[in-house]
PDB file of C-alpha atoms in Angstrom:
ATOM      1  CA  UNK A  15       0.122   8.975   9.072  1.00 96.00           C
ATOM      2  CA  UNK A  16      -0.603  12.675   9.597  1.00 98.00           C
ATOM      3  CA  UNK A  17      -1.041  14.689   6.452  1.00 98.00           C
ATOM      4  CA  UNK A  18      -0.479  18.418   6.624  1.00 98.00           C
ATOM      5  CA  UNK A  19      -2.478  20.346   3.973  1.00 98.00           C
ATOM      6  CA  UNK A  20      -2.838  24.080   3.039  1.00 97.00           C
ATOM      7  CA  UNK A  21      -6.322  25.536   2.924  1.00 97.00           C
ATOM      8  CA  UNK A  22      -7.918  26.916  -0.117  1.00 94.00           C
ATOM      9  CA  UNK A  23      -8.487  30.587  -0.817  1.00 89.00           C
ATOM     10  CA  UNK A  24     -11.833  29.924  -2.295  1.00 85.00           C
ATOM     11  CA  UNK A  25     -14.375  28.367   0.177  1.00 94.00           C
ATOM     12  CA  UNK A  26     -17.936  27.103  -0.062  1.00 94.00           C
ATOM     13  CA  UNK A  27     -20.659  29.094   1.693  1.00 92.00           C
ATOM     14  CA  UNK A  28     -21.335  28.526   5.383  1.00 89.00           C
ATOM     15  CA  UNK A  29     -23.961  26.157   6.359  1.00 81.00           C
ATOM     16  CA  UNK A  30     -27.321  26.793   7.853  1.00 83.00           C
ATOM     17  CA  UNK A  31     -26.775  24.697  10.949  1.00 84.00           C
ATOM     18  CA  UNK A  32     -25.535  25.652  14.333  1.00 93.00           C
ATOM     19  CA  UNK A  33     -22.836  28.251  14.515  1.00 95.00           C
ATOM     20  CA  UNK A  34     -19.206  27.625  15.414  1.00 96.00           C
ATOM     21  CA  UNK A  35     -18.251  26.279  18.784  1.00 96.00           C
ATOM     22  CA  UNK A  36     -14.508  26.765  19.193  1.00 97.00           C
ATOM     23  CA  UNK A  37     -14.309  24.376  22.141  1.00 96.00           C
ATOM     24  CA  UNK A  38     -15.681  21.548  19.975  1.00 97.00           C
ATOM     25  CA  UNK A  39     -12.769  21.709  17.411  1.00 98.00           C
ATOM     26  CA  UNK A  40     -10.020  19.235  17.337  1.00 98.00           C
ATOM     27  CA  UNK A  41      -6.627  20.145  18.954  1.00 98.00           C
ATOM     28  CA  UNK A  42      -8.074  21.890  21.875  1.00 98.00           C
ATOM     29  CA  UNK A  43      -4.678  23.287  22.916  1.00 98.00           C
ATOM     30  CA  UNK A  44      -5.216  25.785  20.182  1.00 98.00           C
ATOM     31  CA  UNK A  45      -8.578  27.028  21.423  1.00 98.00           C
ATOM     32  CA  UNK A  46      -7.401  30.138  23.243  1.00 98.00           C
ATOM     33  CA  UNK A  47      -5.256  31.188  20.276  1.00 98.00           C
ATOM     34  CA  UNK A  48      -8.135  30.542  17.850  1.00 98.00           C
ATOM     35  CA  UNK A  49     -10.485  32.669  19.965  1.00 98.00           C
ATOM     36  CA  UNK A  50      -7.964  35.505  19.965  1.00 98.00           C
ATOM     37  CA  UNK A  51      -7.568  35.574  16.229  1.00 98.00           C
ATOM     38  CA  UNK A  52     -11.272  35.141  15.692  1.00 98.00           C
ATOM     39  CA  UNK A  53     -12.206  38.086  18.030  1.00 98.00           C
ATOM     40  CA  UNK A  54      -9.698  40.446  16.250  1.00 98.00           C
ATOM     41  CA  UNK A  55     -10.836  39.343  12.797  1.00 98.00           C
ATOM     42  CA  UNK A  56     -14.512  39.966  13.511  1.00 98.00           C
ATOM     43  CA  UNK A  57     -13.721  43.350  15.108  1.00 97.00           C
ATOM     44  CA  UNK A  58     -11.404  44.317  12.207  1.00 97.00           C
ATOM     45  CA  UNK A  59     -14.225  43.323   9.661  1.00 96.00           C
ATOM     46  CA  UNK A  60     -16.637  45.770  11.211  1.00 95.00           C
ATOM     47  CA  UNK A  61     -14.859  48.449   9.191  1.00 93.00           C
ATOM     48  CA  UNK A  62     -14.913  47.341   5.545  1.00 91.00           C
ATOM     49  CA  UNK A  63     -12.221  49.570   4.217  1.00 93.00           C
ATOM     50  CA  UNK A  64      -9.575  48.829   6.832  1.00 95.00           C
ATOM     51  CA  UNK A  65     -10.375  45.153   6.679  1.00 96.00           C
ATOM     52  CA  UNK A  66      -9.951  45.012   2.894  1.00 95.00           C
ATOM     53  CA  UNK A  67      -6.611  46.722   3.263  1.00 95.00           C
ATOM     54  CA  UNK A  68      -5.358  44.391   5.917  1.00 96.00           C
ATOM     55  CA  UNK A  69      -6.656  41.230   4.238  1.00 95.00           C
ATOM     56  CA  UNK A  70      -5.469  42.259   0.790  1.00 94.00           C
ATOM     57  CA  UNK A  71      -8.848  42.179  -0.805  1.00 93.00           C
ATOM     58  CA  UNK A  72     -10.107  44.096  -3.885  1.00 92.00           C
ATOM     59  CA  UNK A  73     -13.293  46.124  -4.094  1.00 90.00           C
ATOM     60  CA  UNK A  74     -14.865  43.095  -5.809  1.00 89.00           C
ATOM     61  CA  UNK A  75     -14.275  40.876  -2.772  1.00 91.00           C
ATOM     62  CA  UNK A  76     -15.929  43.212  -0.195  1.00 89.00           C
ATOM     63  CA  UNK A  77     -18.374  40.354   0.439  1.00 91.00           C
ATOM     64  CA  UNK A  78     -15.578  38.386   2.132  1.00 93.00           C
ATOM     65  CA  UNK A  79     -15.369  41.128   4.715  1.00 95.00           C
ATOM     66  CA  UNK A  80     -19.052  40.928   5.424  1.00 94.00           C
ATOM     67  CA  UNK A  81     -18.703  37.176   5.832  1.00 95.00           C
ATOM     68  CA  UNK A  82     -15.890  37.663   8.386  1.00 97.00           C
ATOM     69  CA  UNK A  83     -17.987  40.000  10.353  1.00 97.00           C
ATOM     70  CA  UNK A  84     -20.622  37.362  10.852  1.00 96.00           C
ATOM     71  CA  UNK A  85     -18.354  34.524  11.887  1.00 97.00           C
ATOM     72  CA  UNK A  86     -19.754  34.165  15.349  1.00 96.00           C
ATOM     73  CA  UNK A  87     -23.251  33.581  14.110  1.00 96.00           C
ATOM     74  CA  UNK A  88     -22.812  31.950  10.637  1.00 96.00           C
ATOM     75  CA  UNK A  89     -23.695  28.390  10.240  1.00 96.00           C
ATOM     76  CA  UNK A  90     -20.841  25.875  10.317  1.00 96.00           C
ATOM     77  CA  UNK A  91     -19.943  22.921   8.049  1.00 95.00           C
ATOM     78  CA  UNK A  92     -17.234  20.250   8.195  1.00 97.00           C
ATOM     79  CA  UNK A  93     -13.963  21.854   7.053  1.00 97.00           C
ATOM     80  CA  UNK A  94     -13.702  19.198   4.304  1.00 97.00           C
ATOM     81  CA  UNK A  95     -16.788  20.754   2.749  1.00 96.00           C
ATOM     82  CA  UNK A  96     -15.676  24.385   3.308  1.00 97.00           C
ATOM     83  CA  UNK A  97     -12.335  24.097   1.543  1.00 97.00           C
ATOM     84  CA  UNK A  98     -12.664  24.102  -2.250  1.00 94.00           C
ATOM     85  CA  UNK A  99     -10.202  24.695  -5.052  1.00 90.00           C
ATOM     86  CA  UNK A 100      -7.763  22.586  -7.067  1.00 93.00           C
ATOM     87  CA  UNK A 101      -6.296  20.389  -4.391  1.00 96.00           C
ATOM     88  CA  UNK A 102      -9.577  19.650  -2.765  1.00 97.00           C
ATOM     89  CA  UNK A 103     -11.329  18.996  -6.022  1.00 96.00           C
ATOM     90  CA  UNK A 104      -8.706  16.408  -6.874  1.00 96.00           C
ATOM     91  CA  UNK A 105      -8.983  14.935  -3.313  1.00 98.00           C
ATOM     92  CA  UNK A 106     -12.800  14.842  -3.687  1.00 97.00           C
ATOM     93  CA  UNK A 107     -13.456  13.799  -0.118  1.00 98.00           C
ATOM     94  CA  UNK A 108     -17.286  13.438  -0.694  1.00 97.00           C
ATOM     95  CA  UNK A 109     -16.697  10.569  -3.106  1.00 98.00           C
ATOM     96  CA  UNK A 110     -14.482   8.420  -0.892  1.00 98.00           C
ATOM     97  CA  UNK A 111     -15.797   5.160   0.492  1.00 97.00           C
ATOM     98  CA  UNK A 112     -16.515   4.835   4.143  1.00 98.00           C
ATOM     99  CA  UNK A 113     -13.180   3.360   5.045  1.00 97.00           C
ATOM    100  CA  UNK A 114     -11.266   6.001   3.230  1.00 98.00           C
ATOM    101  CA  UNK A 115     -13.367   8.754   4.928  1.00 98.00           C
ATOM    102  CA  UNK A 116     -12.395   7.348   8.332  1.00 97.00           C
ATOM    103  CA  UNK A 117      -8.719   7.424   7.341  1.00 97.00           C
ATOM    104  CA  UNK A 118      -9.238  11.044   6.159  1.00 98.00           C
ATOM    105  CA  UNK A 119     -10.810  12.035   9.441  1.00 98.00           C
ATOM    106  CA  UNK A 120      -7.865  10.593  11.383  1.00 97.00           C
ATOM    107  CA  UNK A 121      -5.032  11.758   9.206  1.00 97.00           C
ATOM    108  CA  UNK A 122      -5.772  15.005   7.439  1.00 98.00           C
ATOM    109  CA  UNK A 123      -4.859  18.304   9.060  1.00 98.00           C
ATOM    110  CA  UNK A 124      -5.670  21.595   7.294  1.00 98.00           C
ATOM    111  CA  UNK A 125      -3.600  24.603   8.293  1.00 98.00           C
ATOM    112  CA  UNK A 126      -5.251  28.007   8.608  1.00 98.00           C
ATOM    113  CA  UNK A 127      -4.555  31.605   9.366  1.00 98.00           C
ATOM    114  CA  UNK A 128      -7.771  31.737  11.477  1.00 98.00           C
ATOM    115  CA  UNK A 129      -7.962  28.285  13.082  1.00 98.00           C
ATOM    116  CA  UNK A 130      -4.310  27.296  13.202  1.00 98.00           C
ATOM    117  CA  UNK A 131      -5.103  23.843  12.057  1.00 98.00           C
ATOM    118  CA  UNK A 132      -8.327  21.852  11.818  1.00 98.00           C
ATOM    119  CA  UNK A 133      -9.372  18.317  10.879  1.00 98.00           C
ATOM    120  CA  UNK A 134     -11.688  17.836   7.911  1.00 98.00           C
ATOM    121  CA  UNK A 135     -14.467  16.810  10.250  1.00 98.00           C
ATOM    122  CA  UNK A 136     -14.265  19.963  12.309  1.00 98.00           C
ATOM    123  CA  UNK A 137     -17.254  22.209  11.807  1.00 97.00           C
ATOM    124  CA  UNK A 138     -16.293  25.792  10.790  1.00 97.00           C
ATOM    125  CA  UNK A 139     -17.844  28.699   8.984  1.00 97.00           C
ATOM    126  CA  UNK A 140     -16.712  30.122   5.773  1.00 97.00           C
ATOM    127  CA  UNK A 141     -14.052  32.801   6.244  1.00 97.00           C
ATOM    128  CA  UNK A 142     -11.209  34.778   4.555  1.00 96.00           C
ATOM    129  CA  UNK A 143      -7.982  35.100   6.370  1.00 97.00           C
ATOM    130  CA  UNK A 144      -4.696  33.749   4.972  1.00 96.00           C
ATOM    131  CA  UNK A 145      -1.678  32.872   7.012  1.00 97.00           C
ATOM    132  CA  UNK A 146       0.180  35.818   5.280  1.00 95.00           C
ATOM    133  CA  UNK A 147      -2.111  38.424   6.941  1.00 97.00           C
ATOM    134  CA  UNK A 148      -0.813  40.799   9.522  1.00 97.00           C
ATOM    135  CA  UNK A 149      -3.606  41.658  11.900  1.00 97.00           C
ATOM    136  CA  UNK A 150      -3.216  45.033  13.668  1.00 96.00           C
ATOM    137  CA  UNK A 151      -3.190  43.710  17.168  1.00 95.00           C
ATOM    138  CA  UNK A 152      -1.375  40.245  16.631  1.00 96.00           C
ATOM    139  CA  UNK A 153       0.956  40.882  13.759  1.00 97.00           C
ATOM    140  CA  UNK A 154       1.963  38.300  11.211  1.00 97.00           C
ATOM    141  CA  UNK A 155      -0.149  35.253  11.733  1.00 98.00           C
ATOM    142  CA  UNK A 156       2.614  32.799  10.598  1.00 97.00           C
ATOM    143  CA  UNK A 157       4.685  34.029  13.477  1.00 97.00           C
ATOM    144  CA  UNK A 158       1.739  34.204  15.856  1.00 98.00           C
ATOM    145  CA  UNK A 159       0.915  30.538  15.434  1.00 98.00           C
ATOM    146  CA  UNK A 160       4.449  29.208  15.960  1.00 98.00           C
ATOM    147  CA  UNK A 161       4.252  28.942  19.783  1.00 98.00           C
ATOM    148  CA  UNK A 162       0.831  27.279  20.141  1.00 98.00           C
ATOM    149  CA  UNK A 163       1.475  24.991  17.199  1.00 98.00           C
ATOM    150  CA  UNK A 164       4.806  23.951  18.807  1.00 98.00           C
ATOM    151  CA  UNK A 165       2.995  23.024  21.908  1.00 97.00           C
ATOM    152  CA  UNK A 166       0.195  21.050  20.201  1.00 98.00           C
ATOM    153  CA  UNK A 167       1.433  19.516  16.913  1.00 98.00           C
ATOM    154  CA  UNK A 168       4.231  17.167  18.215  1.00 97.00           C
ATOM    155  CA  UNK A 169       1.510  15.417  20.365  1.00 96.00           C
ATOM    156  CA  UNK A 170      -0.837  15.234  17.367  1.00 97.00           C
ATOM    157  CA  UNK A 171       1.973  13.695  15.224  1.00 97.00           C
ATOM    158  CA  UNK A 172       2.846  11.087  17.784  1.00 95.00           C
ATOM    159  CA  UNK A 173       5.020   8.417  16.367  1.00 96.00           C
ATOM    160  CA  UNK A 174       3.283   8.628  12.836  1.00 96.00           C
ATOM    161  CA  UNK A 175       4.766   9.495   9.541  1.00 98.00           C
ATOM    162  CA  UNK A 176       4.137  13.231   8.750  1.00 98.00           C
ATOM    163  CA  UNK A 177       3.383  13.980   5.134  1.00 98.00           C
ATOM    164  CA  UNK A 178       3.864  17.648   4.570  1.00 98.00           C
ATOM    165  CA  UNK A 179       2.100  19.080   1.580  1.00 98.00           C
ATOM    166  CA  UNK A 180       1.732  22.697   2.806  1.00 97.00           C
ATOM    167  CA  UNK A 181       2.828  25.739   0.831  1.00 93.00           C
ATOM    168  CA  UNK A 182       5.595  27.935   2.314  1.00 93.00           C
ATOM    169  CA  UNK A 183       3.226  30.414   4.032  1.00 94.00           C
ATOM    170  CA  UNK A 184       1.649  27.596   5.996  1.00 97.00           C
ATOM    171  CA  UNK A 185       4.824  25.857   6.695  1.00 96.00           C
ATOM    172  CA  UNK A 186       5.994  28.903   8.492  1.00 94.00           C
ATOM    173  CA  UNK A 187       3.483  28.267  11.270  1.00 97.00           C
ATOM    174  CA  UNK A 188       5.032  24.949  12.331  1.00 98.00           C
ATOM    175  CA  UNK A 189       8.289  23.344  11.485  1.00 96.00           C
ATOM    176  CA  UNK A 190       8.693  19.799  12.776  1.00 97.00           C
ATOM    177  CA  UNK A 191      11.773  19.251  14.886  1.00 95.00           C
ATOM    178  CA  UNK A 192      13.807  16.456  16.339  1.00 95.00           C
ATOM    179  CA  UNK A 193      12.321  13.030  16.100  1.00 95.00           C
ATOM    180  CA  UNK A 194       9.143  14.303  14.473  1.00 97.00           C
ATOM    181  CA  UNK A 195      11.248  15.917  11.649  1.00 97.00           C
ATOM    182  CA  UNK A 196      12.942  12.679  11.011  1.00 96.00           C
ATOM    183  CA  UNK A 197       9.494  11.045  10.431  1.00 96.00           C
ATOM    184  CA  UNK A 198       8.481  13.991   8.149  1.00 98.00           C
ATOM    185  CA  UNK A 199       8.513  13.933   4.269  1.00 98.00           C
ATOM    186  CA  UNK A 200       8.083  17.267   2.511  1.00 97.00           C
ATOM    187  CA  UNK A 201       6.802  16.795  -0.905  1.00 96.00           C
ATOM    188  CA  UNK A 202       7.168  19.038  -4.058  1.00 94.00           C
ATOM    189  CA  UNK A 203       5.500  18.220  -7.374  1.00 94.00           C
ATOM    190  CA  UNK A 204       7.589  19.099 -10.408  1.00 93.00           C
ATOM    191  CA  UNK A 205       6.837  19.165 -14.100  1.00 87.00           C
ATOM    192  CA  UNK A 206       9.317  16.496 -15.218  1.00 86.00           C
ATOM    193  CA  UNK A 207      10.668  18.017 -18.444  1.00 83.00           C
ATOM    194  CA  UNK A 208      11.353  21.350 -16.890  1.00 85.00           C
ATOM    195  CA  UNK A 209      11.907  20.422 -13.283  1.00 86.00           C
ATOM    196  CA  UNK A 210       9.705  23.425 -12.298  1.00 87.00           C
ATOM    197  CA  UNK A 211       6.802  23.804 -10.017  1.00 83.00           C
ATOM    198  CA  UNK A 212       3.624  24.883 -11.716  1.00 77.00           C
ATOM    199  CA  UNK A 213       0.933  25.881  -9.229  1.00 75.00           C
ATOM    200  CA  UNK A 214      -2.194  24.369 -10.724  1.00 75.00           C
ATOM    201  CA  UNK A 215      -0.920  20.847 -11.435  1.00 83.00           C
ATOM    202  CA  UNK A 216       1.121  20.904  -8.241  1.00 90.00           C
ATOM    203  CA  UNK A 217      -2.001  21.369  -6.228  1.00 93.00           C
ATOM    204  CA  UNK A 218      -3.960  18.889  -8.282  1.00 93.00           C
ATOM    205  CA  UNK A 219      -1.240  16.273  -8.083  1.00 95.00           C
ATOM    206  CA  UNK A 220      -1.054  16.714  -4.214  1.00 96.00           C
ATOM    207  CA  UNK A 221      -4.742  16.154  -4.064  1.00 97.00           C
ATOM    208  CA  UNK A 222      -4.445  12.965  -6.065  1.00 96.00           C
ATOM    209  CA  UNK A 223      -1.650  11.677  -4.011  1.00 97.00           C
ATOM    210  CA  UNK A 224      -3.557  11.947  -0.708  1.00 98.00           C
ATOM    211  CA  UNK A 225      -6.608  10.342  -2.387  1.00 98.00           C
ATOM    212  CA  UNK A 226      -4.375   7.562  -3.613  1.00 97.00           C
ATOM    213  CA  UNK A 227      -3.037   6.862  -0.152  1.00 98.00           C
ATOM    214  CA  UNK A 228      -6.542   7.029   1.456  1.00 98.00           C
ATOM    215  CA  UNK A 229      -8.129   4.727  -1.047  1.00 98.00           C
ATOM    216  CA  UNK A 230      -5.392   2.226  -1.157  1.00 97.00           C
ATOM    217  CA  UNK A 231      -5.407   1.871   2.684  1.00 93.00           C
ATOM    218  CA  UNK A 232      -1.526   2.167   2.591  1.00 91.00           C
ATOM    219  CA  UNK A 233      -0.148   3.063   5.994  1.00 90.00           C
ATOM    220  CA  UNK A 234       3.531   3.768   5.557  1.00 95.00           C
ATOM    221  CA  UNK A 235       5.419   3.925   8.906  1.00 93.00           C
ATOM    222  CA  UNK A 236       8.146   6.400   7.808  1.00 96.00           C
ATOM    223  CA  UNK A 237       9.490   8.429   4.802  1.00 97.00           C
ATOM    224  CA  UNK A 238      11.357   5.506   3.134  1.00 97.00           C
ATOM    225  CA  UNK A 239       8.124   3.365   3.242  1.00 97.00           C
ATOM    226  CA  UNK A 240       6.097   6.332   1.808  1.00 98.00           C
ATOM    227  CA  UNK A 241       8.469   6.408  -1.191  1.00 97.00           C
ATOM    228  CA  UNK A 242       7.837   2.788  -1.806  1.00 97.00           C
ATOM    229  CA  UNK A 243       4.097   3.178  -1.292  1.00 97.00           C
ATOM    230  CA  UNK A 244       3.923   6.084  -3.801  1.00 98.00           C
ATOM    231  CA  UNK A 245       5.960   4.187  -6.397  1.00 97.00           C
ATOM    232  CA  UNK A 246       3.588   1.227  -5.997  1.00 97.00           C
ATOM    233  CA  UNK A 247       0.645   3.566  -6.692  1.00 97.00           C
ATOM    234  CA  UNK A 248       2.240   4.643  -9.935  1.00 96.00           C
ATOM    235  CA  UNK A 249       4.018   7.896  -8.970  1.00 96.00           C
ATOM    236  CA  UNK A 250       7.541   8.675 -10.098  1.00 95.00           C
ATOM    237  CA  UNK A 251       9.383   9.813  -6.923  1.00 97.00           C
ATOM    238  CA  UNK A 252      12.910  11.078  -6.191  1.00 96.00           C
ATOM    239  CA  UNK A 253      13.778  11.020  -2.589  1.00 96.00           C
ATOM    240  CA  UNK A 254      16.542  12.659  -0.599  1.00 93.00           C
ATOM    241  CA  UNK A 255      17.230  11.469   2.891  1.00 94.00           C
ATOM    242  CA  UNK A 256      18.373  13.953   5.459  1.00 93.00           C
ATOM    243  CA  UNK A 257      22.165  14.484   5.829  1.00 89.00           C
ATOM    244  CA  UNK A 258      21.740  15.160   9.560  1.00 91.00           C
ATOM    245  CA  UNK A 259      19.648  13.898  12.373  1.00 92.00           C
ATOM    246  CA  UNK A 260      16.558  15.989  13.230  1.00 92.00           C
ATOM    247  CA  UNK A 261      15.963  16.922   9.587  1.00 94.00           C
ATOM    248  CA  UNK A 262      13.102  15.906   7.265  1.00 96.00           C
ATOM    249  CA  UNK A 263      13.146  13.987   4.055  1.00 97.00           C
ATOM    250  CA  UNK A 264      12.590  15.807   0.720  1.00 97.00           C
ATOM    251  CA  UNK A 265      10.589  14.059  -1.926  1.00 97.00           C
ATOM    252  CA  UNK A 266       9.998  15.210  -5.564  1.00 95.00           C
ATOM    253  CA  UNK A 267       7.072  13.730  -7.370  1.00 96.00           C
ATOM    254  CA  UNK A 268       7.608  14.150 -11.176  1.00 94.00           C
ATOM    255  CA  UNK A 269       4.668  14.601 -13.430  1.00 91.00           C
ATOM    256  CA  UNK A 270       4.947  14.677 -17.222  1.00 85.00           C
ATOM    257  CA  UNK A 271       1.530  16.365 -18.063  1.00 69.00           C
ATOM    258  CA  UNK A 272       0.236  19.605 -16.684  1.00 56.00           C
ATOM    259  CA  UNK A 273      -3.584  19.120 -15.931  1.00 51.00           C
TER     260      UNK A 273
END
């Protein structure tokens, strides 16, 4: 199973260890594209006012610009420690047992405006650059990443089920097609009484879903098997199979309580 996750806006501080080595990251086919974005972001961040405007940051977040300016020398930590926030708090990678951590390392892929996508074991510095940013030289990052992602992600998915938990901004960077799409399940979390998405509990529930799958050791081979696995784990799931070949499944997970 390959699980596609959004990053978090909030991030832990960079580590004190060795700085980033782009050629050590997973999905090496993205290295050149990563280095291009990284170079432009560092250059942009040398001018605080312009960087805050492009990145959409308030005066109170000027420290985020300074952090970006030091990306080439800042210490790096595993991405699973860098990303924080509601989804990652619920996932709580640090508390998983050894077997579940190995599953997480193999299956979790975090999308990023800066890195394209990284595994939770990849060592990266803390940064600020969402997929919705338009860099002066590269334009909208969602569009920038489509070509390199289209080259790399189908191979990363292989013949596995793809569980897509990304938000729309990050989904814009890669849309599974063909046979990969047919093995993809896109998940929404809805408040059952209102049938509405509520951001906080949507993220928390997605984190719990991933944790449940990792700790149970469940390895569904396709979307239909995923539906059964989630139901066995206690989730209320409504599934819609694609009407045409080459399309993905749509899954709604219904939750009564907002927490």
